[in-house]
Structure formats: structure tokens, C-alpha cells
Amino acid sequence: MGWGKVDTRYISGNIIDIQVGYYGTFILTDDGQLYSWGTYYNLIGDSNIYTPSIYKRSEYFNNKKVRKISITHTHVVIVTEDDSVYTWGDGGHGELGTGNTNATSSPQKVNIISGEVLDVFSGYHSTYIIMKNGDVY
């Protein structure tokens, strides 16, 4: 709302989710593309502050469509169409699920889960993954 209508001319497909963090915005479209803009601690990949940048599926997600996203002020969590989970950002408290506390500016696959992912949630220094079988990570 702030400045008026969002410029979506760089975005293909219909927007199905918008996640807004302290330093950036991510948009997910119905064709499984992920776009972002902002500063977000340099976690945006190619984007700049004002023009959306696309996360290339071939480069980041093994050519899979993105189907879920959750962000906080420190990290990003996404789920692809094959139920893979990727995280990036500040991992200082283990919130990236990569087995260490390192920060990363590009998506890293989370290898501690297997099976169908129902949903993902990110919170202050935490990430939760709900599996279709009821398990929670």
C-alpha cells in the first residue's frame, strides 16, 4: 500500500504468495518462480533494492519449481515441487538445518528430512518443517 501499486512487469505468472521481511520481499508465482528484492543482508542473489530479481531454478533449485516459502529477518526457507527444502541466510543458531552455524548467501539443500513436506515456518532463529506424515523437524 505505502507507495501505491507494486510494479509487477518483471514477474511472470500469477502471484500466489508474498513474504515480507525486515530487509526484503519475496514473491512466489503459480509457475513456481521465486522473485525477490531489497537489501536483506545481501541474501537476495542478483536483485537490487527496487527491481525484482528471479532466482534461477537451474542455478539454485535443481530445475524444480518452488511451492512454499517462509522468511524472517535473518533467513529464508523454501520447498520445491519434489519436497526438497532449501535455506539460506544467517545460520548462527542452527536455523538453516545444515548441521552447522554458518551463514550463507545462496540456497543450501537441507538433508535431514525425507518424505512429503506439508509446510514450512520460519521464526526468530528457528525453522520448522511439518511433514505430511505428522513429523515435525
Short mmCIF file of N, CA, C and O in Angstrom, two decimals:
data_model
loop_
_atom_site.label_atom_id
_atom_site.label_comp_id
_atom_site.label_asym_id
_atom_site.label_seq_id
_atom_site.Cartn_x
_atom_site.Cartn_y
_atom_site.Cartn_z
N MET A 1 0.83 -1.17 0.00
CA MET A 1 0.00 0.00 0.00
C MET A 1 0.89 1.25 0.00
O MET A 1 0.78 2.02 -0.91
N GLY A 2 1.77 1.44 0.91
CA GLY A 2 2.62 2.60 1.06
C GLY A 2 2.74 3.54 -0.11
O GLY A 2 2.23 4.63 -0.10
N TRP A 3 3.42 3.12 -1.20
CA TRP A 3 3.65 3.99 -2.34
C TRP A 3 2.70 3.71 -3.48
O TRP A 3 2.82 4.27 -4.56
N GLY A 4 1.75 2.83 -3.33
CA GLY A 4 0.81 2.53 -4.41
C GLY A 4 1.01 1.13 -4.96
O GLY A 4 1.53 0.24 -4.30
N LYS A 5 0.61 0.95 -6.19
CA LYS A 5 0.63 -0.36 -6.84
C LYS A 5 2.06 -0.85 -7.04
O LYS A 5 2.95 -0.10 -7.44
N VAL A 6 2.28 -2.15 -6.79
CA VAL A 6 3.59 -2.77 -6.98
C VAL A 6 3.83 -2.99 -8.47
O VAL A 6 2.94 -3.45 -9.19
N ASP A 7 5.00 -2.66 -8.94
CA ASP A 7 5.38 -2.85 -10.34
C ASP A 7 5.67 -4.33 -10.56
O ASP A 7 6.67 -4.85 -10.10
N THR A 8 4.78 -5.03 -11.26
CA THR A 8 4.94 -6.46 -11.48
C THR A 8 5.33 -6.80 -12.92
O THR A 8 5.25 -7.95 -13.32
N ARG A 9 5.77 -5.84 -13.68
CA ARG A 9 6.09 -6.10 -15.09
C ARG A 9 7.24 -7.07 -15.26
O ARG A 9 7.40 -7.67 -16.33
N TYR A 10 8.08 -7.25 -14.26
CA TYR A 10 9.20 -8.19 -14.35
C TYR A 10 8.83 -9.58 -13.85
O TYR A 10 9.67 -10.46 -13.81
N ILE A 11 7.60 -9.77 -13.43
CA ILE A 11 7.16 -11.02 -12.83
C ILE A 11 6.23 -11.75 -13.78
O ILE A 11 5.22 -11.21 -14.21
N SER A 12 6.58 -13.00 -14.11
CA SER A 12 5.71 -13.82 -14.96
C SER A 12 4.83 -14.68 -14.06
O SER A 12 5.19 -15.00 -12.94
N GLY A 13 3.67 -15.06 -14.55
CA GLY A 13 2.77 -15.88 -13.76
C GLY A 13 1.96 -15.04 -12.78
O GLY A 13 2.17 -13.83 -12.64
N ASN A 14 1.04 -15.69 -12.11
CA ASN A 14 0.20 -15.03 -11.11
C ASN A 14 0.84 -15.16 -9.74
O ASN A 14 1.33 -16.23 -9.36
N ILE A 15 0.82 -14.10 -8.98
CA ILE A 15 1.40 -14.11 -7.63
C ILE A 15 0.50 -14.91 -6.70
O ILE A 15 -0.70 -14.65 -6.62
N ILE A 16 1.09 -15.91 -6.02
CA ILE A 16 0.31 -16.74 -5.08
C ILE A 16 0.76 -16.57 -3.64
O ILE A 16 0.06 -16.98 -2.72
N ASP A 17 1.95 -15.98 -3.42
CA ASP A 17 2.41 -15.75 -2.05
C ASP A 17 3.38 -14.58 -2.05
O ASP A 17 4.18 -14.43 -2.97
N ILE A 18 3.29 -13.77 -1.01
CA ILE A 18 4.23 -12.68 -0.78
C ILE A 18 4.71 -12.81 0.65
O ILE A 18 3.91 -12.91 1.58
N GLN A 19 6.02 -12.81 0.83
CA GLN A 19 6.63 -12.86 2.15
C GLN A 19 7.48 -11.61 2.31
O GLN A 19 8.32 -11.32 1.46
N VAL A 20 7.24 -10.88 3.38
CA VAL A 20 7.94 -9.62 3.61
C VAL A 20 8.78 -9.74 4.87
O VAL A 20 8.27 -10.08 5.93
N GLY A 21 10.06 -9.49 4.72
CA GLY A 21 10.97 -9.48 5.85
C GLY A 21 11.40 -8.06 6.15
O GLY A 21 11.00 -7.12 5.47
N TYR A 22 12.20 -7.92 7.14
CA TYR A 22 12.65 -6.59 7.57
C TYR A 22 13.42 -5.88 6.46
O TYR A 22 13.32 -4.68 6.31
N TYR A 23 14.21 -6.65 5.69
CA TYR A 23 15.07 -6.05 4.68
C TYR A 23 14.72 -6.42 3.25
O TYR A 23 15.45 -6.05 2.34
N GLY A 24 13.68 -7.18 3.02
CA GLY A 24 13.39 -7.59 1.65
C GLY A 24 12.04 -8.24 1.51
O GLY A 24 11.37 -8.55 2.49
N THR A 25 11.67 -8.45 0.25
CA THR A 25 10.39 -9.05 -0.10
C THR A 25 10.62 -10.19 -1.08
O THR A 25 11.45 -10.07 -1.98
N PHE A 26 9.88 -11.28 -0.89
CA PHE A 26 9.92 -12.41 -1.80
C PHE A 26 8.52 -12.66 -2.34
O PHE A 26 7.54 -12.58 -1.59
N ILE A 27 8.44 -12.97 -3.63
CA ILE A 27 7.16 -13.27 -4.27
C ILE A 27 7.28 -14.64 -4.93
O ILE A 27 8.27 -14.93 -5.62
N LEU A 28 6.24 -15.46 -4.74
CA LEU A 28 6.15 -16.77 -5.37
C LEU A 28 5.00 -16.73 -6.37
O LEU A 28 3.93 -16.23 -6.05
N THR A 29 5.23 -17.24 -7.58
CA THR A 29 4.19 -17.24 -8.61
C THR A 29 3.67 -18.65 -8.85
O THR A 29 4.31 -19.64 -8.46
N ASP A 30 2.52 -18.74 -9.51
CA ASP A 30 1.89 -20.03 -9.75
C ASP A 30 2.68 -20.92 -10.71
O ASP A 30 2.42 -22.11 -10.80
N ASP A 31 3.66 -20.36 -11.40
CA ASP A 31 4.52 -21.19 -12.24
C ASP A 31 5.79 -21.63 -11.51
O ASP A 31 6.72 -22.16 -12.10
N GLY A 32 5.82 -21.41 -10.18
CA GLY A 32 6.90 -21.91 -9.34
C GLY A 32 8.16 -21.07 -9.35
O GLY A 32 9.21 -21.53 -8.91
N GLN A 33 8.08 -19.84 -9.83
CA GLN A 33 9.25 -18.96 -9.83
C GLN A 33 9.28 -18.15 -8.54
O GLN A 33 8.24 -17.78 -8.00
N LEU A 34 10.49 -17.88 -8.08
CA LEU A 34 10.70 -17.10 -6.87
C LEU A 34 11.42 -15.80 -7.26
O LEU A 34 12.43 -15.83 -7.94
N TYR A 35 10.86 -14.68 -6.84
CA TYR A 35 11.42 -13.36 -7.10
C TYR A 35 11.71 -12.68 -5.77
O TYR A 35 11.06 -12.98 -4.77
N SER A 36 12.65 -11.75 -5.78
CA SER A 36 12.93 -11.02 -4.55
C SER A 36 13.52 -9.66 -4.86
O SER A 36 14.04 -9.43 -5.95
N TRP A 37 13.41 -8.79 -3.89
CA TRP A 37 14.11 -7.51 -3.95
C TRP A 37 14.26 -6.96 -2.55
O TRP A 37 13.58 -7.38 -1.63
N GLY A 38 15.21 -6.05 -2.40
CA GLY A 38 15.52 -5.47 -1.11
C GLY A 38 17.00 -5.59 -0.83
O GLY A 38 17.78 -5.94 -1.70
N THR A 39 17.38 -5.36 0.39
CA THR A 39 18.79 -5.49 0.76
C THR A 39 19.04 -6.78 1.52
O THR A 39 20.00 -7.47 1.28
N TYR A 40 18.22 -7.14 2.45
CA TYR A 40 18.19 -8.43 3.13
C TYR A 40 19.55 -9.02 3.43
O TYR A 40 19.83 -10.17 3.11
N TYR A 41 20.45 -8.25 4.02
CA TYR A 41 21.78 -8.74 4.39
C TYR A 41 22.51 -9.40 3.22
O TYR A 41 23.17 -10.41 3.38
N ASN A 42 22.33 -8.90 2.01
CA ASN A 42 22.93 -9.46 0.80
C ASN A 42 22.46 -10.89 0.53
O ASN A 42 23.18 -11.69 -0.04
N LEU A 43 21.25 -11.23 0.94
CA LEU A 43 20.74 -12.58 0.73
C LEU A 43 19.82 -12.68 -0.49
O LEU A 43 19.16 -13.67 -0.69
N ILE A 44 19.79 -11.66 -1.30
CA ILE A 44 18.81 -11.61 -2.38
C ILE A 44 19.36 -12.17 -3.68
O ILE A 44 18.67 -12.25 -4.66
N GLY A 45 20.58 -12.57 -3.74
CA GLY A 45 21.11 -13.06 -5.00
C GLY A 45 21.41 -11.90 -5.93
O GLY A 45 22.19 -11.02 -5.60
N ASP A 46 20.76 -11.87 -7.09
CA ASP A 46 21.06 -10.88 -8.11
C ASP A 46 20.31 -9.57 -7.94
O ASP A 46 20.54 -8.64 -8.68
N SER A 47 19.35 -9.50 -7.04
CA SER A 47 18.43 -8.38 -7.07
C SER A 47 19.02 -7.10 -6.51
O SER A 47 20.05 -7.09 -5.86
N ASN A 48 18.29 -6.04 -6.78
CA ASN A 48 18.64 -4.77 -6.18
C ASN A 48 17.48 -4.32 -5.32
O ASN A 48 16.52 -5.05 -5.13
N ILE A 49 17.55 -3.13 -4.82
CA ILE A 49 16.55 -2.69 -3.86
C ILE A 49 15.18 -2.50 -4.47
O ILE A 49 14.17 -2.75 -3.84
N TYR A 50 15.09 -2.10 -5.73
CA TYR A 50 13.80 -1.70 -6.29
C TYR A 50 13.23 -2.62 -7.38
O TYR A 50 12.04 -2.63 -7.59
N THR A 51 14.05 -3.36 -8.09
CA THR A 51 13.58 -4.18 -9.20
C THR A 51 13.65 -5.66 -8.82
O THR A 51 14.71 -6.14 -8.44
N PRO A 52 12.55 -6.40 -8.97
CA PRO A 52 12.57 -7.82 -8.62
C PRO A 52 13.60 -8.59 -9.43
O PRO A 52 13.81 -8.32 -10.61
N SER A 53 14.23 -9.56 -8.80
CA SER A 53 15.19 -10.44 -9.45
C SER A 53 14.69 -11.87 -9.30
O SER A 53 14.18 -12.25 -8.26
N ILE A 54 14.85 -12.65 -10.34
CA ILE A 54 14.37 -14.03 -10.30
C ILE A 54 15.47 -14.95 -9.79
O ILE A 54 16.64 -14.77 -10.10
N TYR A 55 15.10 -15.90 -8.95
CA TYR A 55 16.02 -16.96 -8.56
C TYR A 55 15.93 -18.01 -9.65
O TYR A 55 14.88 -18.59 -9.89
N LYS A 56 17.02 -18.25 -10.32
CA LYS A 56 17.02 -19.20 -11.44
C LYS A 56 16.93 -20.62 -10.91
O LYS A 56 17.77 -21.07 -10.16
N ARG A 57 15.87 -21.33 -11.33
CA ARG A 57 15.67 -22.71 -10.87
C ARG A 57 16.87 -23.59 -11.19
O ARG A 57 17.25 -24.43 -10.40
N SER A 58 17.43 -23.39 -12.37
CA SER A 58 18.56 -24.23 -12.78
C SER A 58 19.78 -23.98 -11.91
O SER A 58 20.56 -24.88 -11.62
N GLU A 59 19.93 -22.75 -11.45
CA GLU A 59 21.09 -22.39 -10.66
C GLU A 59 20.94 -22.77 -9.19
O GLU A 59 21.89 -23.20 -8.55
N TYR A 60 19.75 -22.61 -8.65
CA TYR A 60 19.58 -22.76 -7.21
C TYR A 60 18.79 -24.01 -6.78
O TYR A 60 19.04 -24.55 -5.72
N PHE A 61 17.82 -24.45 -7.56
CA PHE A 61 16.88 -25.47 -7.06
C PHE A 61 16.80 -26.70 -7.95
O PHE A 61 15.76 -27.36 -8.01
N ASN A 62 17.87 -27.02 -8.66
CA ASN A 62 17.90 -28.24 -9.47
C ASN A 62 16.74 -28.29 -10.46
O ASN A 62 16.14 -29.34 -10.69
N ASN A 63 16.40 -27.15 -11.04
CA ASN A 63 15.32 -27.01 -12.04
C ASN A 63 13.92 -27.31 -11.51
O ASN A 63 13.01 -27.53 -12.30
N LYS A 64 13.73 -27.35 -10.21
CA LYS A 64 12.42 -27.65 -9.63
C LYS A 64 11.67 -26.36 -9.33
O LYS A 64 12.26 -25.35 -8.96
N LYS A 65 10.35 -26.41 -9.46
CA LYS A 65 9.51 -25.26 -9.13
C LYS A 65 9.43 -25.09 -7.62
O LYS A 65 9.41 -26.07 -6.87
N VAL A 66 9.37 -23.85 -7.18
CA VAL A 66 9.20 -23.55 -5.76
C VAL A 66 7.70 -23.58 -5.45
O VAL A 66 6.89 -23.06 -6.21
N ARG A 67 7.31 -24.22 -4.34
CA ARG A 67 5.89 -24.27 -4.00
C ARG A 67 5.55 -23.67 -2.64
O ARG A 67 4.40 -23.38 -2.36
N LYS A 68 6.54 -23.47 -1.78
CA LYS A 68 6.30 -22.84 -0.46
C LYS A 68 7.49 -21.96 -0.12
O LYS A 68 8.62 -22.27 -0.49
N ILE A 69 7.22 -20.90 0.64
CA ILE A 69 8.29 -20.02 1.11
C ILE A 69 7.93 -19.46 2.47
O ILE A 69 6.76 -19.23 2.77
N SER A 70 8.94 -19.28 3.30
CA SER A 70 8.78 -18.62 4.58
C SER A 70 10.07 -17.85 4.86
O SER A 70 11.16 -18.37 4.62
N ILE A 71 9.93 -16.61 5.34
CA ILE A 71 11.13 -15.82 5.63
C ILE A 71 11.00 -15.14 6.99
O ILE A 71 9.91 -14.98 7.52
N THR A 72 12.14 -14.80 7.54
CA THR A 72 12.21 -13.96 8.74
C THR A 72 13.17 -12.81 8.42
O THR A 72 13.57 -12.64 7.28
N HIS A 73 13.56 -12.10 9.44
CA HIS A 73 14.51 -11.02 9.22
C HIS A 73 15.92 -11.56 9.01
O HIS A 73 16.82 -10.82 8.62
N THR A 74 16.16 -12.84 9.25
CA THR A 74 17.51 -13.38 9.14
C THR A 74 17.69 -14.52 8.16
O THR A 74 18.81 -14.82 7.77
N HIS A 75 16.62 -15.20 7.76
CA HIS A 75 16.81 -16.33 6.85
C HIS A 75 15.56 -16.64 6.03
O HIS A 75 14.47 -16.15 6.32
N VAL A 76 15.78 -17.46 4.99
CA VAL A 76 14.74 -17.85 4.03
C VAL A 76 14.65 -19.36 4.00
O VAL A 76 15.66 -20.05 4.04
N VAL A 77 13.41 -19.88 3.89
CA VAL A 77 13.17 -21.32 3.76
C VAL A 77 12.22 -21.52 2.59
O VAL A 77 11.18 -20.85 2.51
N ILE A 78 12.56 -22.43 1.67
CA ILE A 78 11.64 -22.74 0.57
C ILE A 78 11.51 -24.26 0.42
O ILE A 78 12.38 -25.02 0.83
N VAL A 79 10.38 -24.66 -0.19
CA VAL A 79 10.14 -26.06 -0.53
C VAL A 79 9.92 -26.12 -2.03
O VAL A 79 9.15 -25.31 -2.58
N THR A 80 10.56 -27.07 -2.70
CA THR A 80 10.36 -27.23 -4.13
C THR A 80 9.33 -28.32 -4.40
O THR A 80 8.92 -29.04 -3.48
N GLU A 81 8.95 -28.44 -5.66
CA GLU A 81 7.89 -29.39 -6.05
C GLU A 81 8.23 -30.84 -5.74
O GLU A 81 7.33 -31.68 -5.64
N ASP A 82 9.49 -31.17 -5.56
CA ASP A 82 9.88 -32.54 -5.22
C ASP A 82 10.10 -32.73 -3.72
O ASP A 82 10.73 -33.71 -3.30
N ASP A 83 9.58 -31.78 -2.90
CA ASP A 83 9.67 -31.82 -1.44
C ASP A 83 11.09 -31.63 -0.91
O ASP A 83 11.38 -32.01 0.23
N SER A 84 11.94 -31.02 -1.70
CA SER A 84 13.26 -30.63 -1.19
C SER A 84 13.10 -29.31 -0.45
O SER A 84 12.31 -28.45 -0.84
N VAL A 85 13.86 -29.15 0.63
CA VAL A 85 13.85 -27.91 1.41
C VAL A 85 15.21 -27.24 1.26
O VAL A 85 16.25 -27.89 1.38
N TYR A 86 15.19 -25.94 0.98
CA TYR A 86 16.41 -25.14 0.86
C TYR A 86 16.32 -23.98 1.84
O TYR A 86 15.24 -23.42 2.06
N THR A 87 17.46 -23.62 2.43
CA THR A 87 17.53 -22.49 3.34
C THR A 87 18.75 -21.65 3.00
O THR A 87 19.71 -22.14 2.41
N TRP A 88 18.69 -20.37 3.37
CA TRP A 88 19.86 -19.51 3.29
C TRP A 88 19.66 -18.31 4.19
O TRP A 88 18.56 -18.01 4.59
N GLY A 89 20.78 -17.67 4.53
CA GLY A 89 20.74 -16.53 5.43
C GLY A 89 21.67 -16.74 6.61
O GLY A 89 22.70 -17.40 6.50
N ASP A 90 21.29 -16.20 7.75
CA ASP A 90 22.07 -16.31 8.98
C ASP A 90 21.78 -17.65 9.64
O ASP A 90 20.63 -17.95 9.97
N GLY A 91 22.81 -18.44 9.85
CA GLY A 91 22.64 -19.75 10.49
C GLY A 91 23.22 -19.81 11.88
O GLY A 91 23.49 -20.89 12.39
N GLY A 92 23.41 -18.66 12.51
CA GLY A 92 24.11 -18.56 13.79
C GLY A 92 23.54 -19.39 14.92
O GLY A 92 24.23 -19.69 15.90
N HIS A 93 22.28 -19.80 14.81
CA HIS A 93 21.65 -20.62 15.86
C HIS A 93 21.19 -21.97 15.31
O HIS A 93 20.34 -22.63 15.92
N GLY A 94 21.71 -22.35 14.16
CA GLY A 94 21.35 -23.64 13.55
C GLY A 94 20.06 -23.61 12.78
O GLY A 94 19.57 -24.65 12.33
N GLU A 95 19.47 -22.44 12.58
CA GLU A 95 18.16 -22.32 11.94
C GLU A 95 18.12 -22.74 10.47
O GLU A 95 17.05 -22.97 9.91
N LEU A 96 19.28 -22.89 9.84
CA LEU A 96 19.29 -23.29 8.43
C LEU A 96 19.17 -24.80 8.26
O LEU A 96 18.91 -25.29 7.16
N GLY A 97 19.39 -25.56 9.33
CA GLY A 97 19.25 -27.01 9.25
C GLY A 97 20.33 -27.69 8.45
O GLY A 97 20.15 -28.80 7.95
N THR A 98 21.48 -27.04 8.32
CA THR A 98 22.58 -27.60 7.52
C THR A 98 23.63 -28.31 8.37
O THR A 98 24.63 -28.76 7.84
N GLY A 99 23.39 -28.41 9.67
CA GLY A 99 24.32 -29.10 10.54
C GLY A 99 25.45 -28.24 11.07
O GLY A 99 26.37 -28.74 11.71
N ASN A 100 25.38 -26.93 10.79
CA ASN A 100 26.40 -26.02 11.32
C ASN A 100 25.74 -24.68 11.62
O ASN A 100 24.53 -24.54 11.48
N THR A 101 26.54 -23.72 12.02
CA THR A 101 26.00 -22.40 12.33
C THR A 101 26.54 -21.34 11.38
O THR A 101 26.61 -20.16 11.71
N ASN A 102 26.90 -21.76 10.17
CA ASN A 102 27.43 -20.83 9.18
C ASN A 102 26.31 -20.07 8.48
O ASN A 102 25.22 -20.61 8.26
N ALA A 103 26.60 -18.85 8.10
CA ALA A 103 25.69 -18.07 7.25
C ALA A 103 26.00 -18.39 5.79
O ALA A 103 27.14 -18.73 5.45
N THR A 104 25.00 -18.28 4.94
CA THR A 104 25.21 -18.49 3.51
C THR A 104 24.30 -17.55 2.73
O THR A 104 23.16 -17.31 3.12
N SER A 105 24.82 -17.02 1.63
CA SER A 105 24.03 -16.10 0.82
C SER A 105 23.37 -16.78 -0.37
O SER A 105 22.71 -16.13 -1.17
N SER A 106 23.53 -18.09 -0.50
CA SER A 106 22.85 -18.82 -1.58
C SER A 106 22.14 -20.03 -0.99
O SER A 106 22.55 -20.58 0.03
N PRO A 107 21.05 -20.46 -1.62
CA PRO A 107 20.27 -21.58 -1.09
C PRO A 107 21.08 -22.86 -0.93
O PRO A 107 21.85 -23.23 -1.81
N GLN A 108 20.88 -23.50 0.22
CA GLN A 108 21.54 -24.78 0.53
C GLN A 108 20.46 -25.81 0.82
O GLN A 108 19.51 -25.55 1.56
N LYS A 109 20.60 -27.01 0.26
CA LYS A 109 19.61 -28.06 0.48
C LYS A 109 19.72 -28.60 1.89
O LYS A 109 20.82 -28.85 2.40
N VAL A 110 18.57 -28.78 2.55
CA VAL A 110 18.51 -29.36 3.89
C VAL A 110 18.38 -30.87 3.71
O VAL A 110 17.42 -31.35 3.11
N ASN A 111 19.33 -31.63 4.25
CA ASN A 111 19.37 -33.08 4.02
C ASN A 111 18.88 -33.91 5.19
O ASN A 111 19.00 -35.13 5.16
N ILE A 112 18.33 -33.28 6.23
CA ILE A 112 17.93 -34.05 7.42
C ILE A 112 16.52 -34.60 7.32
O ILE A 112 16.08 -35.30 8.22
N ILE A 113 15.80 -34.28 6.25
CA ILE A 113 14.42 -34.74 6.12
C ILE A 113 14.26 -35.63 4.90
O ILE A 113 15.04 -35.59 3.96
N SER A 114 13.21 -36.46 4.94
CA SER A 114 12.82 -37.23 3.76
C SER A 114 11.32 -37.44 3.85
O SER A 114 10.74 -37.52 4.93
N GLY A 115 10.67 -37.47 2.71
CA GLY A 115 9.23 -37.63 2.66
C GLY A 115 8.55 -36.37 2.14
O GLY A 115 9.20 -35.44 1.67
N GLU A 116 7.23 -36.37 2.24
CA GLU A 116 6.44 -35.27 1.71
C GLU A 116 6.31 -34.14 2.73
O GLU A 116 5.91 -34.36 3.86
N VAL A 117 6.62 -32.93 2.29
CA VAL A 117 6.57 -31.75 3.14
C VAL A 117 5.19 -31.11 3.04
O VAL A 117 4.72 -30.82 1.93
N LEU A 118 4.56 -30.90 4.17
CA LEU A 118 3.26 -30.23 4.20
C LEU A 118 3.44 -28.71 4.23
O LEU A 118 2.81 -27.99 3.47
N ASP A 119 4.33 -28.21 5.11
CA ASP A 119 4.51 -26.77 5.23
C ASP A 119 5.84 -26.46 5.91
O ASP A 119 6.45 -27.34 6.53
N VAL A 120 6.27 -25.22 5.77
CA VAL A 120 7.48 -24.74 6.46
C VAL A 120 7.15 -23.42 7.13
O VAL A 120 6.32 -22.65 6.64
N PHE A 121 7.79 -23.19 8.26
CA PHE A 121 7.62 -21.95 9.00
C PHE A 121 8.99 -21.50 9.49
O PHE A 121 9.78 -22.32 9.94
N SER A 122 9.24 -20.22 9.42
CA SER A 122 10.48 -19.69 9.97
C SER A 122 10.12 -18.66 11.02
O SER A 122 9.16 -17.92 10.89
N GLY A 123 10.91 -18.66 12.08
CA GLY A 123 10.70 -17.72 13.16
C GLY A 123 12.03 -17.15 13.60
O GLY A 123 13.07 -17.39 12.96
N TYR A 124 12.03 -16.45 14.68
CA TYR A 124 13.24 -15.83 15.19
C TYR A 124 14.27 -16.90 15.51
O TYR A 124 14.07 -17.69 16.44
N HIS A 125 15.30 -17.02 14.72
CA HIS A 125 16.37 -18.01 14.88
C HIS A 125 15.84 -19.44 14.90
O HIS A 125 16.38 -20.30 15.59
N SER A 126 14.78 -19.72 14.14
CA SER A 126 14.24 -21.07 14.11
C SER A 126 13.56 -21.36 12.78
O SER A 126 13.13 -20.45 12.08
N THR A 127 13.50 -22.64 12.45
CA THR A 127 12.80 -23.12 11.26
C THR A 127 12.06 -24.39 11.65
O THR A 127 12.61 -25.24 12.35
N TYR A 128 10.83 -24.52 11.18
CA TYR A 128 10.04 -25.73 11.43
C TYR A 128 9.55 -26.27 10.10
O TYR A 128 9.08 -25.52 9.25
N ILE A 129 9.64 -27.59 9.95
CA ILE A 129 9.17 -28.27 8.75
C ILE A 129 8.14 -29.29 9.21
O ILE A 129 8.45 -30.16 10.03
N ILE A 130 6.92 -29.18 8.69
CA ILE A 130 5.86 -30.14 9.02
C ILE A 130 5.73 -31.11 7.85
O ILE A 130 5.52 -30.69 6.71
N MET A 131 5.87 -32.37 8.15
CA MET A 131 5.76 -33.41 7.14
C MET A 131 4.31 -33.91 7.05
O MET A 131 3.56 -33.82 8.02
N LYS A 132 3.94 -34.44 5.89
CA LYS A 132 2.57 -34.95 5.71
C LYS A 132 2.26 -36.12 6.63
O LYS A 132 1.11 -36.38 6.96
N ASN A 133 3.29 -36.85 7.08
CA ASN A 133 3.06 -37.97 8.00
C ASN A 133 2.94 -37.53 9.45
O ASN A 133 2.79 -38.36 10.33
N GLY A 134 3.02 -36.21 9.69
CA GLY A 134 2.87 -35.68 11.05
C GLY A 134 4.16 -35.36 11.76
O GLY A 134 4.14 -34.73 12.83
N ASP A 135 5.30 -35.80 11.22
CA ASP A 135 6.58 -35.46 11.85
C ASP A 135 6.85 -33.98 11.74
O ASP A 135 6.44 -33.33 10.77
N VAL A 136 7.53 -33.44 12.72
CA VAL A 136 7.92 -32.03 12.72
C VAL A 136 9.41 -31.96 12.97
O VAL A 136 9.94 -32.59 13.90
N TYR A 137 10.10 -31.22 12.16
CA TYR A 137 11.55 -31.01 12.32
C TYR A 137 11.79 -29.58 12.72
O TYR A 137 11.06 -28.69 12.38
#
